[in-house]
Tab-separated table of C-alpha atoms in Angstrom:
chain	number	residue	atom	x	y	z
A	88	UNK	CA	-73.629	2.881	-56.685
A	89	UNK	CA	-73.467	0.913	-53.625
A	90	UNK	CA	-73.824	2.372	-50.093
A	91	UNK	CA	-71.190	2.766	-48.082
A	92	UNK	CA	-73.196	1.205	-44.824
A	93	UNK	CA	-74.374	-1.192	-46.282
A	94	UNK	CA	-70.463	-2.387	-47.675
A	95	UNK	CA	-69.406	-1.883	-44.210
A	96	UNK	CA	-72.420	-3.738	-42.490
A	97	UNK	CA	-71.466	-6.939	-45.252
A	98	UNK	CA	-67.172	-6.536	-44.294
A	99	UNK	CA	-67.632	-6.025	-40.400
A	100	UNK	CA	-70.210	-8.402	-38.781
A	101	UNK	CA	-71.670	-8.564	-36.110
A	102	UNK	CA	-70.415	-10.980	-33.521
A	103	UNK	CA	-72.487	-10.871	-30.743
A	104	UNK	CA	-69.754	-8.821	-28.783
A	105	UNK	CA	-70.621	-5.880	-26.802
A	106	UNK	CA	-72.590	-2.714	-27.794
A	107	UNK	CA	-68.722	-1.126	-28.465
A	108	UNK	CA	-66.867	-4.133	-30.335
A	109	UNK	CA	-64.562	-3.844	-27.151
A	110	UNK	CA	-63.617	-0.489	-28.207
A	111	UNK	CA	-62.654	1.405	-24.722
A	112	UNK	CA	-63.280	4.704	-26.319
A	113	UNK	CA	-66.707	3.827	-27.008
A	114	UNK	CA	-68.870	3.091	-23.574
A	115	UNK	CA	-72.079	0.591	-24.371
A	116	UNK	CA	-75.422	1.321	-22.526
A	117	UNK	CA	-74.377	-1.652	-19.537
A	118	UNK	CA	-71.810	1.024	-18.706
A	119	UNK	CA	-73.694	3.870	-18.797
A	120	UNK	CA	-76.051	2.379	-16.730
A	121	UNK	CA	-76.382	4.281	-13.127
A	122	UNK	CA	-74.403	2.501	-10.420
A	123	UNK	CA	-76.665	1.193	-7.827
A	124	UNK	CA	-77.431	3.582	-4.793
A	125	UNK	CA	-75.826	1.810	-2.599
A	126	UNK	CA	-72.435	1.689	-4.266
A	127	UNK	CA	-72.505	5.169	-5.203
A	128	UNK	CA	-73.006	5.818	-1.004
A	129	UNK	CA	-69.833	3.948	-0.636
A	130	UNK	CA	-68.160	6.019	-3.106
A	131	UNK	CA	-69.210	8.924	-1.235
A	132	UNK	CA	-67.984	7.667	2.057
A	133	UNK	CA	-64.835	7.056	0.624
A	134	UNK	CA	-64.219	10.541	-0.919
A	135	UNK	CA	-65.112	11.395	2.758
A	136	UNK	CA	-62.569	9.187	3.982
A	137	UNK	CA	-60.019	10.548	1.644
A	138	UNK	CA	-60.578	13.892	2.387
A	139	UNK	CA	-60.740	13.632	6.335
A	140	UNK	CA	-57.979	11.585	6.250
A	141	UNK	CA	-55.870	13.733	4.761
A	142	UNK	CA	-55.113	15.991	7.651
A	143	UNK	CA	-55.052	13.554	9.861
A	144	UNK	CA	-52.270	11.508	8.322
A	145	UNK	CA	-50.257	14.439	8.368
A	146	UNK	CA	-50.595	15.240	11.818
A	147	UNK	CA	-50.232	11.666	13.093
A	148	UNK	CA	-46.902	11.036	10.976
A	149	UNK	CA	-45.542	14.486	12.266
A	150	UNK	CA	-46.393	13.608	15.548
A	151	UNK	CA	-44.587	10.148	14.895
A	152	UNK	CA	-41.779	11.013	13.939
A	153	UNK	CA	-41.602	13.920	16.411
A	154	UNK	CA	-41.381	11.151	19.190
A	155	UNK	CA	-38.906	8.868	17.490
A	156	UNK	CA	-36.452	11.589	17.057
A	157	UNK	CA	-37.150	13.384	20.778
A	158	UNK	CA	-38.335	10.278	22.667
A	159	UNK	CA	-37.466	7.113	21.154
A	160	UNK	CA	-37.160	5.148	23.679
A	161	UNK	CA	-40.917	5.465	24.628
A	162	UNK	CA	-42.189	4.406	21.584
A	163	UNK	CA	-39.253	2.519	19.581
A	164	UNK	CA	-38.660	-1.165	20.763
A	165	UNK	CA	-35.635	-1.381	17.968
A	166	UNK	CA	-32.355	0.354	17.675
A	167	UNK	CA	-32.393	1.299	14.730
A	168	UNK	CA	-34.131	4.756	14.468
A	169	UNK	CA	-32.987	5.425	10.700
A	170	UNK	CA	-35.118	2.122	9.584
A	171	UNK	CA	-37.963	2.837	11.336
A	172	UNK	CA	-38.046	6.533	10.199
A	173	UNK	CA	-37.890	5.311	6.656
A	174	UNK	CA	-40.917	2.849	7.076
A	175	UNK	CA	-42.975	6.045	8.620
A	176	UNK	CA	-42.288	8.123	5.886
A	177	UNK	CA	-42.686	5.638	2.879
A	178	UNK	CA	-45.784	4.626	4.645
A	179	UNK	CA	-46.854	8.400	5.348
A	180	UNK	CA	-46.284	8.977	1.517
A	181	UNK	CA	-48.269	6.021	0.420
A	182	UNK	CA	-51.080	6.819	3.026
A	183	UNK	CA	-51.587	10.274	1.151
A	184	UNK	CA	-51.779	8.711	-2.205
A	185	UNK	CA	-54.268	6.127	-1.584
A	186	UNK	CA	-56.302	9.073	0.039
A	187	UNK	CA	-56.164	11.075	-3.034
A	188	UNK	CA	-56.975	7.701	-5.110
A	189	UNK	CA	-59.706	6.895	-2.594
A	190	UNK	CA	-61.130	10.897	-3.558
A	191	UNK	CA	-61.494	9.989	-6.771
A	192	UNK	CA	-62.430	6.564	-6.997
A	193	UNK	CA	-65.385	7.747	-4.559
A	194	UNK	CA	-66.221	10.353	-7.040
A	195	UNK	CA	-65.923	8.246	-9.957
A	196	UNK	CA	-68.460	5.856	-8.360
A	197	UNK	CA	-70.733	8.592	-7.479
A	198	UNK	CA	-70.799	10.037	-11.302
A	199	UNK	CA	-70.697	6.054	-12.431
A	200	UNK	CA	-67.980	6.346	-14.541
A	201	UNK	CA	-67.808	2.336	-14.174
A	202	UNK	CA	-64.665	2.017	-16.556
A	203	UNK	CA	-62.725	4.542	-14.544
A	204	UNK	CA	-64.158	3.260	-11.516
A	205	UNK	CA	-62.405	-0.242	-12.568
A	206	UNK	CA	-59.383	0.947	-12.800
A	207	UNK	CA	-58.767	2.859	-9.776
A	208	UNK	CA	-60.055	-0.022	-7.719
A	209	UNK	CA	-57.455	-2.211	-9.040
A	210	UNK	CA	-54.774	0.864	-8.584
A	211	UNK	CA	-56.338	0.962	-4.768
A	212	UNK	CA	-55.545	-3.029	-4.009
A	213	UNK	CA	-51.873	-2.544	-4.923
A	214	UNK	CA	-51.836	0.678	-2.902
A	215	UNK	CA	-53.674	-1.309	0.055
A	216	UNK	CA	-51.927	-4.275	0.011
A	217	UNK	CA	-48.342	-1.847	0.156
A	218	UNK	CA	-50.040	-0.544	3.381
A	219	UNK	CA	-50.393	-3.765	4.838
A	220	UNK	CA	-47.355	-4.577	4.380
A	221	UNK	CA	-45.588	-1.647	6.030
A	222	UNK	CA	-48.452	-1.284	8.753
A	223	UNK	CA	-47.166	-4.970	9.885
A	224	UNK	CA	-43.814	-3.764	9.508
A	225	UNK	CA	-44.384	-1.038	12.331
A	226	UNK	CA	-47.457	-2.328	14.078
A	227	UNK	CA	-47.150	-5.773	13.594
A	228	UNK	CA	-50.404	-7.804	13.758
A	229	UNK	CA	-53.400	-6.320	15.659
A	230	UNK	CA	-56.935	-4.271	14.965
A	231	UNK	CA	-55.428	-1.718	13.168
A	232	UNK	CA	-55.274	-4.202	10.006
A	233	UNK	CA	-59.179	-4.584	9.938
A	234	UNK	CA	-59.994	-1.671	8.027
A	235	UNK	CA	-57.286	-2.166	5.413
A	236	UNK	CA	-58.645	-5.815	4.787
A	237	UNK	CA	-62.091	-4.969	4.633
A	238	UNK	CA	-61.067	-2.141	1.993
A	239	UNK	CA	-59.391	-4.928	-0.007
A	240	UNK	CA	-62.179	-6.768	0.126
A	241	UNK	CA	-64.732	-4.589	-1.211
A	242	UNK	CA	-62.190	-3.789	-3.455
A	243	UNK	CA	-61.203	-6.744	-4.788
A	244	UNK	CA	-65.402	-7.516	-5.392
A	245	UNK	CA	-66.061	-4.250	-6.877
A	246	UNK	CA	-63.284	-4.779	-9.862
A	247	UNK	CA	-64.468	-7.838	-10.684
A	248	UNK	CA	-68.313	-6.568	-10.784
A	249	UNK	CA	-68.197	-2.434	-11.503
A	250	UNK	CA	-67.481	-2.863	-15.239
A	251	UNK	CA	-69.754	-4.909	-17.161
A	252	UNK	CA	-67.733	-5.166	-20.120
A	253	UNK	CA	-65.020	-6.355	-18.024
A	254	UNK	CA	-67.312	-8.838	-16.630
A	255	UNK	CA	-68.666	-10.270	-19.757
A	256	UNK	CA	-64.925	-10.599	-20.849
A	257	UNK	CA	-63.817	-12.393	-17.831
A	258	UNK	CA	-67.210	-14.497	-18.195
A	259	UNK	CA	-66.618	-15.542	-22.089
A	260	UNK	CA	-62.496	-16.271	-21.416
A	261	UNK	CA	-63.656	-18.379	-18.529
A	262	UNK	CA	-66.166	-20.188	-20.731
A	263	UNK	CA	-63.567	-20.913	-23.361
A	264	UNK	CA	-60.859	-21.732	-20.630
A	265	UNK	CA	-63.110	-24.811	-19.570
A	266	UNK	CA	-63.836	-25.951	-23.294
A	267	UNK	CA	-60.039	-25.632	-23.808
A	268	UNK	CA	-59.527	-27.714	-20.860
A	269	UNK	CA	-61.875	-30.246	-21.892
A	270	UNK	CA	-60.386	-30.224	-25.334
A	271	UNK	CA	-56.454	-30.551	-23.932
A	272	UNK	CA	-57.550	-32.999	-21.522
A	273	UNK	CA	-58.496	-35.500	-24.008
A	274	UNK	CA	-55.586	-34.618	-26.210
A	275	UNK	CA	-53.326	-34.976	-22.834
A	276	UNK	CA	-51.790	-31.423	-22.812
A	277	UNK	CA	-54.118	-30.397	-20.073
A	278	UNK	CA	-52.211	-27.789	-17.887
A	279	UNK	CA	-50.183	-27.036	-20.953
A	280	UNK	CA	-49.665	-23.282	-22.398
A	281	UNK	CA	-51.195	-24.219	-25.967
A	282	UNK	CA	-49.957	-20.988	-27.146
A	283	UNK	CA	-46.791	-22.567	-27.692
A	284	UNK	CA	-45.250	-19.193	-25.776
A	285	UNK	CA	-44.419	-21.087	-22.501
A	286	UNK	CA	-44.525	-24.738	-21.049
A	287	UNK	CA	-47.470	-24.458	-18.488
A	288	UNK	CA	-50.176	-22.289	-18.035
A	289	UNK	CA	-50.106	-19.938	-15.667
A	290	UNK	CA	-53.611	-20.195	-13.970
A	291	UNK	CA	-54.171	-19.833	-10.405
A	292	UNK	CA	-54.851	-24.073	-10.026
A	293	UNK	CA	-51.511	-24.519	-11.439
A	294	UNK	CA	-49.492	-22.108	-9.511
A	295	UNK	CA	-51.245	-23.009	-6.318
A	296	UNK	CA	-50.409	-26.763	-6.634
A	297	UNK	CA	-47.112	-25.947	-7.810
A	298	UNK	CA	-46.739	-23.747	-4.289
A	299	UNK	CA	-48.061	-26.497	-2.198
A	300	UNK	CA	-45.556	-29.426	-3.856
A	301	UNK	CA	-42.756	-27.237	-3.661
A	302	UNK	CA	-43.201	-26.208	0.343
A	303	UNK	CA	-42.986	-29.655	0.817
A	304	UNK	CA	-40.082	-30.458	-1.580
A	305	UNK	CA	-37.866	-27.465	-0.398
A	306	UNK	CA	-38.374	-28.643	3.574
A	307	UNK	CA	-37.282	-31.969	2.636
A	308	UNK	CA	-34.398	-31.230	0.294
A	309	UNK	CA	-33.492	-28.578	3.426
A	310	UNK	CA	-33.590	-31.304	6.288
A	311	UNK	CA	-31.357	-33.413	4.264
A	312	UNK	CA	-29.044	-30.978	3.426
A	313	UNK	CA	-29.018	-29.899	7.113
A	314	UNK	CA	-28.435	-33.813	7.827
A	315	UNK	CA	-26.016	-34.312	5.436
A	316	UNK	CA	-23.800	-31.146	4.881
A	317	UNK	CA	-24.526	-28.746	7.874
A	318	UNK	CA	-24.850	-31.250	11.292
A	319	UNK	CA	-24.389	-34.636	9.798
A	320	UNK	CA	-26.497	-37.085	11.174
A	321	UNK	CA	-28.932	-34.117	13.178
A	322	UNK	CA	-32.319	-33.459	12.662
A	323	UNK	CA	-34.088	-30.300	12.457
A	324	UNK	CA	-37.174	-29.026	11.824
A	325	UNK	CA	-37.115	-26.581	9.059
A	326	UNK	CA	-40.857	-25.849	8.908
A	327	UNK	CA	-41.918	-22.188	8.176
A	328	UNK	CA	-45.524	-22.594	8.773
A	329	UNK	CA	-47.224	-23.049	12.218
A	330	UNK	CA	-49.001	-26.537	11.282
A	331	UNK	CA	-47.808	-29.298	8.707
A	332	UNK	CA	-44.650	-29.839	6.768
A	333	UNK	CA	-44.664	-26.748	4.413
A	334	UNK	CA	-41.543	-24.462	3.662
A	335	UNK	CA	-43.273	-21.327	2.148
A	336	UNK	CA	-40.020	-19.431	0.961
A	337	UNK	CA	-39.636	-22.670	-1.217
A	338	UNK	CA	-43.358	-22.367	-2.524
A	339	UNK	CA	-43.459	-18.886	-3.240
A	340	UNK	CA	-39.810	-19.232	-4.862
A	341	UNK	CA	-40.925	-21.737	-7.234
A	342	UNK	CA	-43.810	-19.935	-8.200
A	343	UNK	CA	-41.511	-16.752	-9.129
A	344	UNK	CA	-39.129	-19.123	-10.893
A	345	UNK	CA	-42.017	-20.609	-13.115
A	346	UNK	CA	-43.563	-17.582	-13.474
A	347	UNK	CA	-40.103	-16.007	-14.864
A	348	UNK	CA	-39.100	-19.243	-16.291
A	349	UNK	CA	-41.918	-19.892	-18.143
A	350	UNK	CA	-41.068	-18.764	-21.238
A	351	UNK	CA	-37.393	-19.797	-21.266
A	352	UNK	CA	-37.514	-23.543	-20.775
A	353	UNK	CA	-36.406	-23.914	-24.169
A	354	UNK	CA	-33.754	-21.578	-23.986
A	355	UNK	CA	-30.248	-22.808	-23.123
A	356	UNK	CA	-29.048	-23.791	-19.362
A	357	UNK	CA	-26.826	-20.852	-19.228
A	358	UNK	CA	-29.423	-18.561	-18.876
A	359	UNK	CA	-32.459	-20.023	-17.203
A	360	UNK	CA	-29.207	-21.042	-14.503
A	361	UNK	CA	-28.433	-17.048	-14.220
A	362	UNK	CA	-32.100	-15.964	-14.266
A	363	UNK	CA	-32.873	-18.743	-11.257
A	364	UNK	CA	-30.037	-17.843	-9.281
A	365	UNK	CA	-30.993	-14.027	-9.938
A	366	UNK	CA	-34.495	-14.165	-8.969
A	367	UNK	CA	-34.088	-16.997	-5.576
A	368	UNK	CA	-31.430	-14.633	-3.818
A	369	UNK	CA	-33.051	-11.553	-4.607
A	370	UNK	CA	-35.986	-13.045	-3.271
A	371	UNK	CA	-34.844	-14.879	-0.145
A	372	UNK	CA	-33.165	-12.019	0.452
A	373	UNK	CA	-35.973	-9.614	0.748
A	374	UNK	CA	-38.039	-12.184	2.671
A	375	UNK	CA	-35.594	-12.760	5.293
A	376	UNK	CA	-35.472	-8.529	5.136
A	377	UNK	CA	-39.212	-8.118	5.699
A	378	UNK	CA	-39.202	-10.808	8.687
A	379	UNK	CA	-36.500	-9.158	10.658
A	380	UNK	CA	-38.466	-5.898	10.191
A	381	UNK	CA	-41.877	-6.598	11.015
A	382	UNK	CA	-41.181	-9.044	14.204
A	383	UNK	CA	-37.322	-9.105	14.459
A	384	UNK	CA	-36.994	-12.682	13.308
A	385	UNK	CA	-33.824	-13.919	12.035
A	386	UNK	CA	-34.319	-17.658	10.541
A	387	UNK	CA	-30.869	-17.509	8.098
A	388	UNK	CA	-27.678	-15.311	8.295
A	389	UNK	CA	-24.736	-16.637	5.969
A	390	UNK	CA	-20.905	-15.939	6.416
A	391	UNK	CA	-19.560	-12.692	4.590
A	392	UNK	CA	-16.808	-14.970	3.255
A	393	UNK	CA	-16.654	-17.377	0.719
A	394	UNK	CA	-13.351	-19.121	2.082
A	395	UNK	CA	-11.270	-17.695	5.204
A	396	UNK	CA	-10.035	-14.575	4.165
A	397	UNK	CA	-12.074	-14.331	1.362
A	398	UNK	CA	-14.938	-12.156	0.801
A	399	UNK	CA	-18.950	-13.341	-0.281
A	400	UNK	CA	-19.711	-10.183	-2.350
A	401	UNK	CA	-23.615	-11.262	-2.346
A	402	UNK	CA	-23.368	-11.756	1.260
A	403	UNK	CA	-22.126	-8.065	1.801
A	404	UNK	CA	-24.796	-6.501	-0.768
A	405	UNK	CA	-27.461	-8.043	1.031
A	406	UNK	CA	-26.408	-8.264	4.675
A	407	UNK	CA	-25.926	-11.899	5.127
A	408	UNK	CA	-29.172	-12.294	4.199
A	409	UNK	CA	-28.210	-14.378	0.940
A	410	UNK	CA	-25.154	-15.710	-0.378
A	411	UNK	CA	-23.193	-16.527	-3.741
A	412	UNK	CA	-23.400	-20.105	-2.860
A	413	UNK	CA	-26.755	-20.114	-2.002
A	414	UNK	CA	-27.550	-18.155	-4.890
A	415	UNK	CA	-25.641	-20.740	-7.033
A	416	UNK	CA	-28.220	-23.320	-5.183
A	417	UNK	CA	-31.558	-21.417	-6.329
A	418	UNK	CA	-30.087	-21.362	-9.739
A	419	UNK	CA	-29.468	-25.278	-9.828
A	420	UNK	CA	-32.769	-25.575	-8.111
A	421	UNK	CA	-34.483	-23.340	-10.982
A	422	UNK	CA	-32.678	-25.215	-13.850
A	423	UNK	CA	-33.418	-28.784	-12.314
A	424	UNK	CA	-37.008	-27.424	-11.408
A	425	UNK	CA	-37.870	-26.018	-15.140
A	426	UNK	CA	-35.896	-28.839	-16.830
A	427	UNK	CA	-36.813	-31.804	-15.163
A	428	UNK	CA	-39.421	-31.630	-12.198
A	429	UNK	CA	-42.259	-29.281	-13.520
A	430	UNK	CA	-43.218	-31.270	-16.580
A	431	UNK	CA	-43.469	-34.421	-13.950
A	432	UNK	CA	-45.339	-32.466	-11.585
A	433	UNK	CA	-47.956	-31.057	-14.393
A	434	UNK	CA	-48.671	-34.727	-14.788
A	435	UNK	CA	-49.272	-35.368	-10.927
A	436	UNK	CA	-51.420	-32.374	-10.452
A	437	UNK	CA	-53.408	-33.470	-13.397
A	438	UNK	CA	-54.359	-36.474	-11.699
A	439	UNK	CA	-56.699	-34.780	-9.425
A	440	UNK	CA	-59.755	-35.691	-10.569
A	441	UNK	CA	-61.723	-33.354	-13.120
A	442	UNK	CA	-64.939	-32.855	-10.544
A	443	UNK	CA	-62.261	-32.320	-7.781
A	444	UNK	CA	-60.359	-29.869	-9.047
A	445	UNK	CA	-61.889	-26.523	-8.098
A	446	UNK	CA	-63.401	-27.778	-4.908
A	447	UNK	CA	-60.196	-29.602	-3.709
A	448	UNK	CA	-58.507	-26.147	-4.874
A	449	UNK	CA	-60.843	-23.647	-2.457
A	450	UNK	CA	-60.638	-25.952	0.241
A	451	UNK	CA	-57.023	-26.477	0.069
A	452	UNK	CA	-56.326	-22.733	-0.445
A	453	UNK	CA	-58.643	-22.012	2.511
A	454	UNK	CA	-56.706	-24.230	4.741
A	455	UNK	CA	-53.255	-22.642	4.097
A	456	UNK	CA	-54.451	-18.956	4.543
A	457	UNK	CA	-55.954	-19.924	8.288
A	458	UNK	CA	-52.279	-21.465	8.397
A	459	UNK	CA	-50.561	-18.363	7.096
A	460	UNK	CA	-52.836	-15.970	8.986
A	461	UNK	CA	-52.199	-18.043	12.699
A	462	UNK	CA	-48.530	-18.210	12.121
A	463	UNK	CA	-47.967	-14.713	11.185
A	464	UNK	CA	-50.170	-13.901	14.200
A	465	UNK	CA	-48.165	-16.407	16.537
A	466	UNK	CA	-45.101	-14.895	15.534
A	467	UNK	CA	-46.400	-11.324	16.124
A	468	UNK	CA	-47.221	-12.645	19.940
A	469	UNK	CA	-43.589	-14.189	20.310
A	470	UNK	CA	-42.128	-11.350	19.583
A	471	UNK	CA	-43.955	-8.705	21.613
A	472	UNK	CA	-43.266	-11.410	24.829
A	473	UNK	CA	-39.960	-11.077	24.201
A	474	UNK	CA	-40.520	-7.583	23.696
A	475	UNK	CA	-41.946	-7.576	27.108
A	476	UNK	CA	-45.176	-6.762	26.123
A	477	UNK	CA	-47.769	-8.595	28.496
A	478	UNK	CA	-50.653	-10.200	26.310
A	479	UNK	CA	-53.482	-8.176	26.844
A	480	UNK	CA	-56.270	-9.342	24.141
A	481	UNK	CA	-57.977	-12.534	24.042
A	482	UNK	CA	-56.359	-13.382	20.740
A	483	UNK	CA	-52.942	-13.017	22.557
A	484	UNK	CA	-53.752	-14.711	25.528
A	485	UNK	CA	-54.636	-17.584	22.999
A	486	UNK	CA	-51.284	-17.633	21.557
A	487	UNK	CA	-49.559	-17.198	24.657
A	488	UNK	CA	-51.104	-20.372	25.991
A	489	UNK	CA	-50.789	-22.601	22.761
A	490	UNK	CA	-47.919	-21.498	21.202
A	491	UNK	CA	-45.722	-19.503	24.035
A	492	UNK	CA	-41.896	-18.904	23.666
A	493	UNK	CA	-40.735	-23.205	24.165
A	494	UNK	CA	-43.441	-24.035	21.598
A	495	UNK	CA	-42.036	-21.726	19.153
A	496	UNK	CA	-38.537	-22.202	19.339
A	497	UNK	CA	-38.870	-25.932	19.218
A	498	UNK	CA	-41.503	-25.514	16.122
A	499	UNK	CA	-39.053	-22.958	14.329
A	500	UNK	CA	-35.726	-24.216	14.913
A	501	UNK	CA	-33.792	-21.955	13.298
A	502	UNK	CA	-35.639	-18.961	13.935
A	503	UNK	CA	-34.520	-16.165	16.836
A	504	UNK	CA	-36.542	-13.172	17.996
A	505	UNK	CA	-34.356	-9.669	17.974
A	506	UNK	CA	-36.531	-6.917	18.644
A	507	UNK	CA	-33.833	-4.424	18.333
A	508	UNK	CA	-33.405	-5.282	14.685
A	509	UNK	CA	-37.140	-4.671	13.898
A	510	UNK	CA	-38.670	-1.165	12.813
A	511	UNK	CA	-41.488	-1.456	15.286
A	512	UNK	CA	-42.842	1.130	17.115
A	513	UNK	CA	-45.068	-0.578	20.024
A	514	UNK	CA	-44.575	0.591	23.280
A	515	UNK	CA	-42.814	-1.969	25.255
A	516	UNK	CA	-43.967	-2.707	28.919
A	517	UNK	CA	-41.781	-4.467	31.587
A	518	UNK	CA	-43.312	-7.662	32.374
A	519	UNK	CA	-45.514	-7.919	36.056
């Protein structure tokens, strides 16, 4: 009679997988290895931070709500008390959940539970990003964002390194992707989804250049639309960033449409049109709402009427931040994008020389990040000046000198600042 063990070994050969054959229920030797001391010390600090932060946050948000309700004129810039209280409440709940998660994350680091620590790192990344967005809506851009940004960087680094099995899997997948890309390039299929489930491979390289190209194309389309339809013959700068011919709402919109419609590129025109209209309209309304609540910035406001006497249900639903005609326009753009533009754009992207693909993408990404951060800082300083808050730091003085109100109004010609419509809780100071 044959030995079952030897038969199992014959039928299940070793494919040089990690020690657990990629079974997450069985830990490998690498996973059982103690986490470095410095990381465990960081874990202890995280747990301590979470424990200390819980009562402090409760006191802070309690005082903030008390001041908003009883003395709102001393702390509230906007006139919508309900919005500010709501965002403060959401921020307090999120901060409480994040503090509890930080305690658990710190405990997993101290106990060297690598896989659990990796999972909690991913969860904390999402919560930290959400906290940053809410902090901007309540307090704008400032030094209060330094801590969560540093935490986000550390969490991102730990999520990529703390679990060795995940790191090995990513390295193997990256190596396989490089081989596939070279084979696809030789066959003229570079950038395509080789599984056949979608049209384009959804990796950072492809999506980043989709974003870049559509930032420019969207700006061109909007300028032409304004000159031909809105105000014939009159040029208006419709740029959305401080530097360059970029309108990021179209770039991000194109990325969302590409991700959402990638598997629908063979579907009916009607389905693609409807999905594009819904995604584009909701995205446009969400961006408009966030910009208004964060910086009091209104760059577009649509009529509540389709025709005189005929209400526009989409404009009413989204408070004028999108409209039925523009949702139909998003649907048309999405259909044209997936069926006509995307295949040609992929060919254009693949013209980037192989040896320059990653270096060029890294450099342009860094430049666009600087552009985006400076744009948000300039908007925040513009908001503060309009609110009567005088520059009080070197950063604010820099933007007041180089990007003053006249410059900002000329650069963002469709945008106006309305502090009373924001959810900010800064204390406005009268001009000297």
